[in-house]
Amino acid sequence: MRRMLFEKTGTAIWMSHLDLMRVMQRAFRRAGVVLHHSQGYTPHAYVSMLLPLSVGTESVCEIMEYELDADIAITPEDMNAVLPQGVRVLRVYESDRKAKFLTDLSVSLTMLYDNGVPDGAAERIEALLNGAELTVEKRTKRGMEETDIRPMIKKTAFAVENDRITLTARISAQNPSLNPMLLTAAIERYLPEDKPDFVRYRRLEVFDETGEAFR
C-alpha cells in the first residue's frame, strides 16, 4: 500500500481531521494525480489517516494511506508545492505493514506557567503519572467513562525550566488509545495547584510493539 509521512505544524494544528482530509484530496488533484475511488452512488476516495490527530496537536509523524488510479510516481516536492503552510510531506513510500501493528506513540507536552513552575511540581506530576492507578474520564465506545489510564502510559521523562515543564512520554496508540490531553486532565483533577496555564502537545514518533519506528 502507498503511504505518506507528513507533518502538521504551526497554524495548521487548528485544522480539523475532516478539513485535513479535504486538503489532502485537493492537493492530489492540484498535483495532477487521480486518487482511486470506490464504486456506487456515493464514491469516496481511497485515502485515510492511520491515527487521526486531535485539533490543537502538532505532529511530525503523521501517516496517510492512499491508492491511485494509475501506477505513477508522486514525490514530496509535488505535494508540498500545492499544500498549505504547516502541512509538509516528508516521505512517500510503499509498505505492506498493517496499521494494527502500530502500537505506541511518543509525545511531548510543554506545560507553561505564567508565574513560573511551582516548587516541586515536576516531582509531584511524575509521581502521579507513575503511580499504581490513574483514573480519569475517558471517551469510550459506550460514552464517557471513568478509566484507569495508568496501563496506557509506558514511559515518562521530565525537563524543567523557569516557566515550563516538558513531559516526554511513550503512550498507547490504539487498542486502547490514550489522548495525551488526558495526561493534563489528570493533573488538573489530582494536582490542581500544579495545573499549567497552557499546554502545547506534539507527536514525535509512532512505534510498533518491538519499539521500532512504524512505517
XYZ file of C-alpha atoms in Angstrom:
215
model
C 0.000 0.000 0.000
C 1.111 3.557 -0.638
C 1.836 5.837 2.282
C 2.946 9.374 3.006
C 4.745 10.527 6.115
C 3.938 14.171 6.785
C 3.977 16.843 9.465
C 1.277 19.207 10.670
C 2.675 22.222 12.487
C 2.169 25.949 13.040
C -1.321 27.309 12.429
C -2.229 24.052 10.633
C -2.705 22.394 14.044
C -6.128 24.081 14.237
C -7.267 22.267 11.091
C -9.791 19.520 11.899
C -9.368 15.931 10.753
C -12.111 16.283 8.119
C -10.611 19.532 6.826
C -7.206 17.866 6.589
C -8.705 15.022 4.566
C -10.215 17.556 2.158
C -6.924 19.452 1.916
C -5.019 16.278 1.055
C -7.521 15.185 -1.594
C -7.403 18.628 -3.216
C -3.610 18.555 -3.113
C -3.580 15.312 -5.107
C -5.809 16.919 -7.740
C -3.671 20.050 -7.896
C -0.576 17.886 -8.278
C -2.239 16.203 -11.278
C -2.695 12.840 -9.572
C -6.016 10.946 -9.578
C -6.940 9.098 -6.392
C -8.719 5.774 -6.746
C -12.412 5.986 -5.809
C -14.945 3.408 -4.709
C -17.859 2.481 -6.975
C -21.547 3.174 -6.412
C -23.815 6.169 -5.887
C -21.524 7.888 -3.385
C -17.947 7.139 -4.437
C -15.245 8.095 -1.996
C -11.500 8.432 -2.418
C -9.222 5.739 -1.014
C -7.279 7.926 1.394
C -7.097 7.617 5.177
C -5.045 8.683 8.191
C -3.724 5.878 10.373
C -4.199 7.827 13.631
C -6.442 10.893 13.329
C -4.906 13.850 15.150
C -6.751 15.946 17.723
C -7.260 19.619 16.885
C -4.542 21.707 18.511
C -1.915 18.931 18.477
C 1.270 19.309 16.462
C 2.857 16.290 14.781
C 5.953 15.391 12.796
C 4.991 11.745 12.246
C 1.551 11.555 10.603
C 0.965 8.669 8.194
C -1.568 8.682 5.372
C -2.541 5.705 3.196
C -3.836 6.196 -0.340
C -4.469 4.465 -3.654
C -4.087 5.917 -7.145
C -5.904 5.096 -10.358
C -2.627 4.736 -12.251
C 0.800 3.365 -11.405
C 2.536 6.729 -11.357
C 5.055 8.283 -9.014
C 4.400 11.282 -6.817
C 7.116 12.973 -4.765
C 7.108 15.031 -1.569
C 8.022 18.028 -3.709
C 4.923 17.515 -5.888
C 2.659 17.583 -2.832
C 4.444 20.328 -0.925
C 4.128 22.675 -3.888
C 0.328 22.623 -3.503
C -0.153 22.126 0.255
C -0.892 24.978 2.692
C 1.637 26.277 5.184
C 2.151 23.923 8.097
C 1.370 20.710 6.205
C 4.512 19.213 4.661
C 5.143 15.767 3.207
C 8.404 14.248 4.435
C 8.442 10.931 2.623
C 6.491 8.907 0.051
C 6.884 5.132 0.191
C 5.213 1.746 -0.060
C 4.691 -0.627 2.848
C 2.974 -3.962 3.473
C 2.807 -3.441 7.253
C -0.738 -3.380 8.568
C -1.899 -0.490 10.726
C -2.760 -2.881 13.591
C 0.977 -3.235 14.288
C 1.206 0.460 15.204
C 1.020 0.234 18.999
C 2.748 3.204 20.654
C 3.193 6.949 20.358
C 5.996 9.168 21.579
C 4.579 12.563 22.573
C 5.746 15.716 24.271
C 3.722 18.091 26.415
C 5.156 21.550 27.051
C 3.343 22.806 30.132
C 3.665 26.582 30.522
C 3.237 28.514 33.800
C 2.675 32.280 33.704
C 4.177 32.767 37.167
C 6.893 30.151 36.937
C 6.853 26.431 37.714
C 5.592 25.765 41.271
C 8.230 24.302 43.584
C 8.179 20.517 43.420
C 5.578 20.414 40.619
C 7.606 18.171 38.312
C 8.216 15.659 41.102
C 4.537 15.588 42.051
C 3.434 15.169 38.431
C 5.978 12.399 37.873
C 4.737 10.539 40.951
C 1.128 10.950 39.801
C 1.716 9.608 36.288
C 3.835 6.703 37.506
C 1.600 5.676 40.391
C -0.300 2.419 40.721
C -3.555 3.792 39.303
C -4.689 6.921 37.479
C -8.416 7.255 36.830
C -9.823 9.972 34.575
C -12.945 10.462 32.488
C -12.254 8.989 29.031
C -14.430 8.738 25.951
C -15.130 5.114 25.002
C -17.483 3.361 22.576
C -20.054 3.388 25.372
C -19.625 7.112 26.051
C -17.700 8.898 28.796
C -16.418 6.512 31.469
C -14.044 6.609 34.429
C -10.967 4.778 33.127
C -7.612 3.839 34.623
C -5.121 5.206 32.084
C -2.013 4.125 34.003
C -1.510 0.928 31.905
C -1.510 3.117 28.771
C 1.489 5.156 29.980
C 4.643 3.217 29.083
C 7.430 5.657 29.938
C 7.895 9.285 31.061
C 10.723 11.823 31.229
C 10.725 15.396 32.554
C 12.709 18.563 31.892
C 12.140 21.730 33.937
C 12.842 25.357 33.064
C 11.769 28.560 34.802
C 8.336 28.803 33.196
C 7.742 25.306 31.819
C 7.814 21.578 32.367
C 8.400 19.447 29.276
C 6.994 15.949 29.627
C 8.022 13.337 27.069
C 6.007 10.120 27.221
C 5.558 6.820 25.422
C 1.840 6.035 25.421
C -0.566 3.519 23.922
C -1.628 4.437 20.379
C -4.562 2.084 19.882
C -6.433 -0.819 21.452
C -6.668 1.067 23.747
C -5.615 4.566 22.716
C -4.580 7.380 25.036
C -5.073 11.002 24.053
C -2.150 12.946 25.606
C -4.631 15.640 26.630
C -5.827 13.185 29.274
C -2.442 13.492 30.980
C -3.091 17.160 31.714
C -6.695 16.305 32.593
C -5.264 14.022 35.283
C -3.028 16.806 36.568
C -5.994 19.184 36.753
C -8.027 16.594 38.670
C -5.431 15.387 41.179
C -2.899 18.236 41.346
C -4.901 21.437 40.752
C -2.125 23.519 42.326
C 0.242 22.290 39.571
C -2.172 22.858 36.686
C -0.340 24.612 33.797
C -1.740 27.791 32.282
C -1.219 26.495 28.731
C -0.058 23.233 27.158
C 1.488 22.511 23.759
C 1.012 18.941 22.511
C 3.280 17.326 19.927
C 3.507 13.842 18.402
C 7.128 12.856 17.927
C 7.076 9.301 16.561
C 4.950 6.189 16.101
C 6.206 2.714 17.035
C 5.416 -0.955 16.645
C 5.392 -3.448 19.513
C 9.152 -4.053 19.161
C 9.922 -0.376 19.714
C 10.886 0.284 16.102
C 9.522 3.305 14.224
C 6.390 2.201 12.350
C 6.372 2.829 8.613
